[in-house]
PDB file of N, CA, C and O in Angstrom:
ATOM      1  N   MET A   1       0.880  -0.895  -0.013  1.00  0.00           N
ATOM      2  CA  MET A   1       0.074  -0.218  -0.145  1.00  0.00           C
ATOM      3  C   MET A   1       0.806   1.168  -0.243  1.00  0.00           C
ATOM      4  O   MET A   1       0.570   2.187  -0.147  1.00  0.00           O
ATOM      5  N   SER A   2       2.242   1.240   0.564  1.00  0.00           N
ATOM      6  CA  SER A   2       3.224   2.261   0.569  1.00  0.00           C
ATOM      7  C   SER A   2       3.103   3.183  -0.736  1.00  0.00           C
ATOM      8  O   SER A   2       3.645   4.082  -1.762  1.00  0.00           O
ATOM      9  N   ASP A   3       3.353   2.228  -1.474  1.00  0.00           N
ATOM     10  CA  ASP A   3       3.608   1.955  -3.389  1.00  0.00           C
ATOM     11  C   ASP A   3       2.567   3.135  -3.997  1.00  0.00           C
ATOM     12  O   ASP A   3       2.603   4.025  -4.548  1.00  0.00           O
ATOM     13  N   LEU A   4       1.228   2.590  -3.375  1.00  0.00           N
ATOM     14  CA  LEU A   4       0.148   3.223  -3.694  1.00  0.00           C
ATOM     15  C   LEU A   4      -0.041   4.201  -3.469  1.00  0.00           C
ATOM     16  O   LEU A   4      -0.266   5.258  -3.933  1.00  0.00           O
ATOM     17  N   ARG A   5       0.192   4.818  -2.281  1.00  0.00           N
ATOM     18  CA  ARG A   5       0.081   5.938  -1.374  1.00  0.00           C
ATOM     19  C   ARG A   5       0.917   6.737  -1.936  1.00  0.00           C
ATOM     20  O   ARG A   5       0.920   7.981  -2.567  1.00  0.00           O
ATOM     21  N   GLN A   6       2.305   6.783  -2.602  1.00  0.00           N
ATOM     22  CA  GLN A   6       3.332   7.628  -3.286  1.00  0.00           C
ATOM     23  C   GLN A   6       3.001   7.904  -4.411  1.00  0.00           C
ATOM     24  O   GLN A   6       2.800   9.070  -4.816  1.00  0.00           O
ATOM     25  N   ALA A   7       2.230   7.130  -4.965  1.00  0.00           N
ATOM     26  CA  ALA A   7       1.693   7.312  -6.204  1.00  0.00           C
ATOM     27  C   ALA A   7       0.720   8.599  -6.529  1.00  0.00           C
ATOM     28  O   ALA A   7       1.022   8.981  -7.313  1.00  0.00           O
ATOM     29  N   VAL A   8       0.038   7.980  -5.522  1.00  0.00           N
ATOM     30  CA  VAL A   8      -1.404   9.186  -5.455  1.00  0.00           C
ATOM     31  C   VAL A   8      -0.637  10.423  -4.883  1.00  0.00           C
ATOM     32  O   VAL A   8      -1.575  11.703  -5.279  1.00  0.00           O
ATOM     33  N   GLU A   9      -0.006   9.803  -3.998  1.00  0.00           N
ATOM     34  CA  GLU A   9       0.157  11.817  -2.946  1.00  0.00           C
ATOM     35  C   GLU A   9       1.240  12.418  -4.150  1.00  0.00           C
ATOM     36  O   GLU A   9       0.927  13.639  -4.383  1.00  0.00           O
ATOM     37  N   GLU A  10       2.058  11.602  -4.852  1.00  0.00           N
ATOM     38  CA  GLU A  10       2.632  12.153  -6.052  1.00  0.00           C
ATOM     39  C   GLU A  10       1.583  13.114  -7.052  1.00  0.00           C
ATOM     40  O   GLU A  10       1.838  14.030  -7.339  1.00  0.00           O
ATOM     41  N   ALA A  11       0.803  12.221  -7.731  1.00  0.00           N
ATOM     42  CA  ALA A  11      -0.011  12.662  -8.580  1.00  0.00           C
ATOM     43  C   ALA A  11      -0.909  14.298  -7.821  1.00  0.00           C
ATOM     44  O   ALA A  11      -1.222  15.109  -8.552  1.00  0.00           O
ATOM     45  N   LEU A  12      -1.231  13.871  -6.768  1.00  0.00           N
ATOM     46  CA  LEU A  12      -1.960  14.869  -6.001  1.00  0.00           C
ATOM     47  C   LEU A  12      -1.376  16.026  -6.000  1.00  0.00           C
ATOM     48  O   LEU A  12      -1.801  17.305  -6.281  1.00  0.00           O
ATOM     49  N   ALA A  13       0.011  15.825  -5.450  1.00  0.00           N
ATOM     50  CA  ALA A  13       0.595  17.317  -5.573  1.00  0.00           C
ATOM     51  C   ALA A  13       0.931  17.776  -6.768  1.00  0.00           C
ATOM     52  O   ALA A  13       0.967  19.217  -6.903  1.00  0.00           O
ATOM     53  N   LEU A  14       1.118  17.064  -8.182  1.00  0.00           N
ATOM     54  CA  LEU A  14       1.081  17.774  -9.377  1.00  0.00           C
ATOM     55  C   LEU A  14       0.154  18.329  -9.681  1.00  0.00           C
ATOM     56  O   LEU A  14      -0.439  19.712 -10.124  1.00  0.00           O
ATOM     57  N   LEU A  15      -1.174  17.939  -9.474  1.00  0.00           N
ATOM     58  CA  LEU A  15      -2.309  18.181  -9.578  1.00  0.00           C
ATOM     59  C   LEU A  15      -2.697  19.357  -9.000  1.00  0.00           C
ATOM     60  O   LEU A  15      -3.246  20.649  -8.991  1.00  0.00           O
ATOM     61  N   LYS A  16      -2.746  19.705  -7.797  1.00  0.00           N
ATOM     62  CA  LYS A  16      -2.636  20.852  -7.036  1.00  0.00           C
ATOM     63  C   LYS A  16      -1.827  21.751  -7.184  1.00  0.00           C
ATOM     64  O   LYS A  16      -2.328  23.311  -7.373  1.00  0.00           O
ATOM     65  N   ALA A  17      -0.890  21.539  -7.528  1.00  0.00           N
ATOM     66  CA  ALA A  17       0.305  22.711  -8.501  1.00  0.00           C
ATOM     67  C   ALA A  17       0.029  23.244  -9.539  1.00  0.00           C
ATOM     68  O   ALA A  17      -0.066  24.198  -9.639  1.00  0.00           O
ATOM     69  N   VAL A  18      -0.586  22.688 -10.499  1.00  0.00           N
ATOM     70  CA  VAL A  18      -0.932  23.017 -11.685  1.00  0.00           C
ATOM     71  C   VAL A  18      -2.206  23.899 -11.763  1.00  0.00           C
ATOM     72  O   VAL A  18      -2.401  24.628 -12.562  1.00  0.00           O
ATOM     73  N   THR A  19      -3.249  23.123 -10.355  1.00  0.00           N
ATOM     74  CA  THR A  19      -4.757  24.038 -10.539  1.00  0.00           C
ATOM     75  C   THR A  19      -4.948  24.970  -9.120  1.00  0.00           C
ATOM     76  O   THR A  19      -5.567  25.549  -9.538  1.00  0.00           O
ATOM     77  N   SER A  20      -4.084  24.987  -8.056  1.00  0.00           N
ATOM     78  CA  SER A  20      -4.013  25.577  -6.991  1.00  0.00           C
ATOM     79  C   SER A  20      -5.296  25.012  -6.578  1.00  0.00           C
ATOM     80  O   SER A  20      -5.977  26.051  -5.727  1.00  0.00           O
ATOM     81  N   ALA A  21      -6.094  24.447  -6.620  1.00  0.00           N
ATOM     82  CA  ALA A  21      -7.281  23.515  -6.426  1.00  0.00           C
ATOM     83  C   ALA A  21      -6.997  22.409  -4.838  1.00  0.00           C
ATOM     84  O   ALA A  21      -6.027  21.684  -4.909  1.00  0.00           O
ATOM     85  N   SER A  22      -8.065  22.535  -4.330  1.00  0.00           N
ATOM     86  CA  SER A  22      -8.329  21.722  -2.980  1.00  0.00           C
ATOM     87  C   SER A  22      -8.290  20.414  -3.786  1.00  0.00           C
ATOM     88  O   SER A  22      -9.092  20.101  -4.653  1.00  0.00           O
ATOM     89  N   SER A  23      -8.447  19.240  -2.981  1.00  0.00           N
ATOM     90  CA  SER A  23      -8.953  17.723  -3.512  1.00  0.00           C
ATOM     91  C   SER A  23     -10.573  18.043  -3.474  1.00  0.00           C
ATOM     92  O   SER A  23     -11.110  17.529  -4.568  1.00  0.00           O
ATOM     93  N   ASP A  24     -11.038  18.347  -2.686  1.00  0.00           N
ATOM     94  CA  ASP A  24     -12.414  18.792  -2.878  1.00  0.00           C
ATOM     95  C   ASP A  24     -12.985  19.330  -4.222  1.00  0.00           C
ATOM     96  O   ASP A  24     -14.079  18.950  -4.916  1.00  0.00           O
ATOM     97  N   GLU A  25     -12.073  20.597  -4.791  1.00  0.00           N
ATOM     98  CA  GLU A  25     -12.722  21.134  -5.945  1.00  0.00           C
ATOM     99  C   GLU A  25     -12.339  20.001  -7.436  1.00  0.00           C
ATOM    100  O   GLU A  25     -12.798  20.106  -8.028  1.00  0.00           O
ATOM    101  N   LEU A  26     -11.300  19.496  -7.402  1.00  0.00           N
ATOM    102  CA  LEU A  26     -10.825  18.646  -7.766  1.00  0.00           C
ATOM    103  C   LEU A  26     -11.387  17.682  -8.529  1.00  0.00           C
ATOM    104  O   LEU A  26     -11.933  17.199  -9.732  1.00  0.00           O
ATOM    105  N   PHE A  27     -12.117  16.750  -7.196  1.00  0.00           N
ATOM    106  CA  PHE A  27     -12.909  15.378  -7.271  1.00  0.00           C
ATOM    107  C   PHE A  27     -14.164  15.614  -6.900  1.00  0.00           C
ATOM    108  O   PHE A  27     -14.971  14.652  -7.659  1.00  0.00           O
ATOM    109  N   GLY A  28     -14.710  16.421  -6.342  1.00  0.00           N
ATOM    110  CA  GLY A  28     -15.875  16.653  -5.985  1.00  0.00           C
ATOM    111  C   GLY A  28     -16.298  17.762  -6.868  1.00  0.00           C
ATOM    112  O   GLY A  28     -17.732  17.698  -6.935  1.00  0.00           O
ATOM    113  N   ASP A  29     -16.316  18.493  -6.981  1.00  0.00           N
ATOM    114  CA  ASP A  29     -16.532  20.132  -7.929  1.00  0.00           C
ATOM    115  C   ASP A  29     -16.409  19.482  -9.308  1.00  0.00           C
ATOM    116  O   ASP A  29     -16.913  20.181  -9.976  1.00  0.00           O
ATOM    117  N   ARG A  30     -15.244  18.232  -9.704  1.00  0.00           N
ATOM    118  CA  ARG A  30     -14.785  17.378 -10.535  1.00  0.00           C
ATOM    119  C   ARG A  30     -14.453  18.854 -11.774  1.00  0.00           C
ATOM    120  O   ARG A  30     -14.649  18.633 -13.289  1.00  0.00           O
ATOM    121  N   ILE A  31     -13.561  19.631 -11.211  1.00  0.00           N
ATOM    122  CA  ILE A  31     -13.059  20.784 -11.960  1.00  0.00           C
ATOM    123  C   ILE A  31     -12.272  20.060 -13.178  1.00  0.00           C
ATOM    124  O   ILE A  31     -11.608  20.736 -14.194  1.00  0.00           O
ATOM    125  N   ILE A  32     -11.699  18.871 -12.652  1.00  0.00           N
ATOM    126  CA  ILE A  32     -10.512  18.064 -13.686  1.00  0.00           C
ATOM    127  C   ILE A  32     -11.631  18.220 -14.706  1.00  0.00           C
ATOM    128  O   ILE A  32     -10.650  17.640 -15.814  1.00  0.00           O
ATOM    129  N   ASP A  33     -12.488  17.900 -15.130  1.00  0.00           N
ATOM    130  CA  ASP A  33     -13.511  17.704 -16.071  1.00  0.00           C
ATOM    131  C   ASP A  33     -13.597  18.725 -17.312  1.00  0.00           C
ATOM    132  O   ASP A  33     -14.635  18.846 -18.466  1.00  0.00           O
ATOM    133  N   VAL A  34     -13.202  20.086 -16.558  1.00  0.00           N
ATOM    134  CA  VAL A  34     -13.882  20.815 -18.024  1.00  0.00           C
ATOM    135  C   VAL A  34     -12.018  20.562 -19.218  1.00  0.00           C
ATOM    136  O   VAL A  34     -11.222  20.860 -18.638  1.00  0.00           O
ATOM    137  N   PRO A  35     -12.695  20.536 -20.171  1.00  0.00           N
ATOM    138  CA  PRO A  35     -12.398  20.196 -21.154  1.00  0.00           C
ATOM    139  C   PRO A  35     -11.410  21.434 -21.364  1.00  0.00           C
ATOM    140  O   PRO A  35     -11.285  22.776 -21.365  1.00  0.00           O
ATOM    141  N   GLY A  36      -9.739  21.136 -21.492  1.00  0.00           N
ATOM    142  CA  GLY A  36      -8.321  22.121 -21.866  1.00  0.00           C
ATOM    143  C   GLY A  36      -8.148  22.831 -20.361  1.00  0.00           C
ATOM    144  O   GLY A  36      -7.275  23.491 -20.493  1.00  0.00           O
ATOM    145  N   ARG A  37      -8.845  22.087 -19.440  1.00  0.00           N
ATOM    146  CA  ARG A  37      -8.150  22.608 -18.140  1.00  0.00           C
ATOM    147  C   ARG A  37      -7.030  22.561 -17.270  1.00  0.00           C
ATOM    148  O   ARG A  37      -6.155  23.065 -16.783  1.00  0.00           O
ATOM    149  N   LEU A  38      -6.414  20.710 -18.263  1.00  0.00           N
ATOM    150  CA  LEU A  38      -5.373  20.423 -17.512  1.00  0.00           C
ATOM    151  C   LEU A  38      -4.454  20.259 -18.542  1.00  0.00           C
ATOM    152  O   LEU A  38      -4.841  19.647 -19.369  1.00  0.00           O
ATOM    153  N   PRO A  39      -3.047  20.539 -18.255  1.00  0.00           N
ATOM    154  CA  PRO A  39      -2.258  19.797 -19.044  1.00  0.00           C
ATOM    155  C   PRO A  39      -2.003  18.318 -19.101  1.00  0.00           C
ATOM    156  O   PRO A  39      -2.262  17.619 -18.262  1.00  0.00           O
ATOM    157  N   ALA A  40      -1.378  17.938 -20.170  1.00  0.00           N
ATOM    158  CA  ALA A  40      -1.493  16.327 -20.122  1.00  0.00           C
ATOM    159  C   ALA A  40      -1.151  15.676 -18.850  1.00  0.00           C
ATOM    160  O   ALA A  40      -1.193  14.946 -18.773  1.00  0.00           O
ATOM    161  N   ALA A  41       0.080  15.972 -18.413  1.00  0.00           N
ATOM    162  CA  ALA A  41       0.554  15.026 -17.084  1.00  0.00           C
ATOM    163  C   ALA A  41      -0.321  15.218 -16.165  1.00  0.00           C
ATOM    164  O   ALA A  41      -0.190  14.248 -15.223  1.00  0.00           O
ATOM    165  N   ALA A  42      -1.052  16.479 -15.884  1.00  0.00           N
ATOM    166  CA  ALA A  42      -1.901  16.921 -14.603  1.00  0.00           C
ATOM    167  C   ALA A  42      -3.297  15.526 -15.139  1.00  0.00           C
ATOM    168  O   ALA A  42      -3.522  15.280 -14.505  1.00  0.00           O
ATOM    169  N   GLU A  43      -3.613  15.625 -16.502  1.00  0.00           N
ATOM    170  CA  GLU A  43      -4.670  14.466 -17.065  1.00  0.00           C
ATOM    171  C   GLU A  43      -4.058  13.115 -16.386  1.00  0.00           C
ATOM    172  O   GLU A  43      -4.986  12.580 -15.880  1.00  0.00           O
ATOM    173  N   ARG A  44      -3.042  12.962 -16.742  1.00  0.00           N
ATOM    174  CA  ARG A  44      -2.596  11.397 -16.483  1.00  0.00           C
ATOM    175  C   ARG A  44      -2.527  11.360 -14.590  1.00  0.00           C
ATOM    176  O   ARG A  44      -2.428  10.250 -14.208  1.00  0.00           O
ATOM    177  N   ALA A  45      -2.118  12.307 -14.098  1.00  0.00           N
ATOM    178  CA  ALA A  45      -1.689  12.356 -12.677  1.00  0.00           C
ATOM    179  C   ALA A  45      -3.377  11.987 -12.193  1.00  0.00           C
ATOM    180  O   ALA A  45      -3.969  11.031 -11.188  1.00  0.00           O
ATOM    181  N   ALA A  46      -4.540  12.674 -12.664  1.00  0.00           N
ATOM    182  CA  ALA A  46      -6.068  12.644 -12.252  1.00  0.00           C
ATOM    183  C   ALA A  46      -6.430  11.084 -12.559  1.00  0.00           C
ATOM    184  O   ALA A  46      -7.195  10.594 -11.985  1.00  0.00           O
ATOM    185  N   GLY A  47      -5.772  10.519 -13.748  1.00  0.00           N
ATOM    186  CA  GLY A  47      -6.236   9.290 -14.480  1.00  0.00           C
ATOM    187  C   GLY A  47      -5.386   8.245 -13.026  1.00  0.00           C
ATOM    188  O   GLY A  47      -5.905   7.072 -13.057  1.00  0.00           O
ATOM    189  N   ILE A  48      -4.690   8.537 -12.541  1.00  0.00           N
ATOM    190  CA  ILE A  48      -3.973   7.581 -11.441  1.00  0.00           C
ATOM    191  C   ILE A  48      -4.589   7.638 -10.774  1.00  0.00           C
ATOM    192  O   ILE A  48      -5.047   6.600  -9.931  1.00  0.00           O
ATOM    193  N   ILE A  49      -5.317   8.636  -9.889  1.00  0.00           N
ATOM    194  CA  ILE A  49      -5.841   8.397  -8.469  1.00  0.00           C
ATOM    195  C   ILE A  49      -7.168   8.185  -9.062  1.00  0.00           C
ATOM    196  O   ILE A  49      -7.575   7.119  -8.180  1.00  0.00           O
ATOM    197  N   GLU A  50      -8.071   8.570  -9.772  1.00  0.00           N
ATOM    198  CA  GLU A  50      -9.251   7.557 -10.577  1.00  0.00           C
ATOM    199  C   GLU A  50      -8.989   6.161 -10.516  1.00  0.00           C
ATOM    200  O   GLU A  50     -10.182   5.517 -10.212  1.00  0.00           O
ATOM    201  N   GLY A  51      -8.151   5.815 -11.332  1.00  0.00           N
ATOM    202  CA  GLY A  51      -7.935   4.615 -11.457  1.00  0.00           C
ATOM    203  C   GLY A  51      -8.056   3.528 -10.574  1.00  0.00           C
ATOM    204  O   GLY A  51      -8.222   2.943  -9.825  1.00  0.00           O
ATOM    205  N   ALA A  52      -6.694   4.271  -9.628  1.00  0.00           N
ATOM    206  CA  ALA A  52      -6.691   3.366  -8.316  1.00  0.00           C
ATOM    207  C   ALA A  52      -7.953   3.108  -7.227  1.00  0.00           C
ATOM    208  O   ALA A  52      -7.808   2.442  -6.726  1.00  0.00           O
ATOM    209  N   ALA A  53      -8.503   4.626  -7.509  1.00  0.00           N
ATOM    210  CA  ALA A  53      -9.583   4.366  -6.555  1.00  0.00           C
ATOM    211  C   ALA A  53     -10.639   3.380  -7.256  1.00  0.00           C
ATOM    212  O   ALA A  53     -11.163   2.537  -6.547  1.00  0.00           O
ATOM    213  N   LEU A  54     -10.563   3.696  -8.529  1.00  0.00           N
ATOM    214  CA  LEU A  54     -11.724   2.364  -9.127  1.00  0.00           C
ATOM    215  C   LEU A  54     -11.419   1.129  -8.911  1.00  0.00           C
ATOM    216  O   LEU A  54     -12.337   0.032  -8.291  1.00  0.00           O
ATOM    217  N   ALA A  55     -10.276   0.847  -8.716  1.00  0.00           N
ATOM    218  CA  ALA A  55      -9.833  -0.472  -8.785  1.00  0.00           C
ATOM    219  C   ALA A  55     -10.339  -0.778  -7.053  1.00  0.00           C
ATOM    220  O   ALA A  55     -10.249  -2.030  -6.908  1.00  0.00           O
ATOM    221  N   LEU A  56     -10.109  -0.541  -6.206  1.00  0.00           N
ATOM    222  CA  LEU A  56     -10.301  -0.312  -4.820  1.00  0.00           C
ATOM    223  C   LEU A  56     -11.760  -0.393  -4.843  1.00  0.00           C
ATOM    224  O   LEU A  56     -12.308  -0.413  -3.803  1.00  0.00           O
ATOM    225  N   GLY A  57     -12.510  -0.042  -5.587  1.00  0.00           N
ATOM    226  CA  GLY A  57     -14.049   0.340  -5.105  1.00  0.00           C
ATOM    227  C   GLY A  57     -14.683   1.429  -4.809  1.00  0.00           C
ATOM    228  O   GLY A  57     -15.145   1.338  -3.635  1.00  0.00           O
ATOM    229  N   LEU A  58     -13.574   2.382  -4.456  1.00  0.00           N
ATOM    230  CA  LEU A  58     -13.677   3.611  -4.088  1.00  0.00           C
ATOM    231  C   LEU A  58     -14.096   5.410  -4.836  1.00  0.00           C
ATOM    232  O   LEU A  58     -13.695   4.904  -5.829  1.00  0.00           O
ATOM    233  N   THR A  59     -14.641   6.329  -4.415  1.00  0.00           N
ATOM    234  CA  THR A  59     -14.408   7.204  -5.408  1.00  0.00           C
ATOM    235  C   THR A  59     -12.764   7.756  -4.758  1.00  0.00           C
ATOM    236  O   THR A  59     -12.095   7.390  -3.695  1.00  0.00           O
ATOM    237  N   ALA A  60     -12.733   8.710  -5.701  1.00  0.00           N
ATOM    238  CA  ALA A  60     -11.199   9.373  -5.401  1.00  0.00           C
ATOM    239  C   ALA A  60     -10.970  10.105  -4.035  1.00  0.00           C
ATOM    240  O   ALA A  60     -10.275   9.894  -3.787  1.00  0.00           O
ATOM    241  N   LEU A  61     -11.985  10.809  -3.762  1.00  0.00           N
ATOM    242  CA  LEU A  61     -11.996  11.278  -2.497  1.00  0.00           C
ATOM    243  C   LEU A  61     -12.557  10.302  -1.071  1.00  0.00           C
ATOM    244  O   LEU A  61     -11.477  10.746  -0.477  1.00  0.00           O
ATOM    245  N   GLU A  62     -12.672   9.036  -1.214  1.00  0.00           N
ATOM    246  CA  GLU A  62     -12.595   8.404  -0.494  1.00  0.00           C
ATOM    247  C   GLU A  62     -11.068   7.521  -0.113  1.00  0.00           C
ATOM    248  O   GLU A  62     -10.713   7.142   0.830  1.00  0.00           O
ATOM    249  N   LEU A  63     -11.080   7.471  -1.280  1.00  0.00           N
ATOM    250  CA  LEU A  63      -9.096   7.217  -1.717  1.00  0.00           C
ATOM    251  C   LEU A  63      -8.317   7.883  -1.014  1.00  0.00           C
ATOM    252  O   LEU A  63      -7.325   7.641   0.076  1.00  0.00           O
ATOM    253  N   LEU A  64      -8.305   9.335  -1.255  1.00  0.00           N
ATOM    254  CA  LEU A  64      -7.634  10.555  -0.666  1.00  0.00           C
ATOM    255  C   LEU A  64      -7.726  10.674   0.782  1.00  0.00           C
ATOM    256  O   LEU A  64      -7.106  10.441   1.425  1.00  0.00           O
ATOM    257  N   ASP A  65      -8.980  10.076   0.973  1.00  0.00           N
ATOM    258  CA  ASP A  65      -9.108  10.464   2.718  1.00  0.00           C
ATOM    259  C   ASP A  65      -8.609   8.705   3.484  1.00  0.00           C
ATOM    260  O   ASP A  65      -8.119   9.307   4.590  1.00  0.00           O
ATOM    261  N   GLN A  66      -9.031   7.935   2.965  1.00  0.00           N
ATOM    262  CA  GLN A  66      -8.477   6.898   3.561  1.00  0.00           C
ATOM    263  C   GLN A  66      -6.851   6.798   3.368  1.00  0.00           C
ATOM    264  O   GLN A  66      -6.052   6.332   4.742  1.00  0.00           O
ATOM    265  N   LEU A  67      -6.095   7.439   2.676  1.00  0.00           N
ATOM    266  CA  LEU A  67      -5.024   7.486   2.634  1.00  0.00           C
ATOM    267  C   LEU A  67      -4.116   9.149   3.317  1.00  0.00           C
ATOM    268  O   LEU A  67      -3.100   9.192   3.573  1.00  0.00           O
ATOM    269  N   GLU A  68      -5.021   9.261   4.048  1.00  0.00           N
ATOM    270  CA  GLU A  68      -4.757  10.641   5.111  1.00  0.00           C
ATOM    271  C   GLU A  68      -4.419  12.040   3.737  1.00  0.00           C
ATOM    272  O   GLU A  68      -3.188  12.619   4.393  1.00  0.00           O
ATOM    273  N   LEU A  69      -4.807  12.148   2.784  1.00  0.00           N
ATOM    274  CA  LEU A  69      -4.266  12.892   1.505  1.00  0.00           C
ATOM    275  C   LEU A  69      -4.806  13.663   1.646  1.00  0.00           C
ATOM    276  O   LEU A  69      -4.914  15.155   0.450  1.00  0.00           O
ATOM    277  N   THR A  70      -5.817  13.987   1.979  1.00  0.00           N
ATOM    278  CA  THR A  70      -7.331  15.589   1.578  1.00  0.00           C
ATOM    279  C   THR A  70      -6.587  16.435   3.033  1.00  0.00           C
ATOM    280  O   THR A  70      -6.183  16.278   3.849  1.00  0.00           O
TER     281      THR A  70
END
């Protein structure tokens, strides 16, 4: 789980640096879904978080909460 946590933590840090948004804004308000809002690297970072959450049967926000990254 530490590898997963590290990957999610790095992806979230990139997203926050690019958008200056909180986790709730990114995945709750879904600002990541606005076309053209994110550069390709940030799109991949969002995909890492959402993919990991989906694989575990969680939402992105639930995953971030479980990993204490919110």
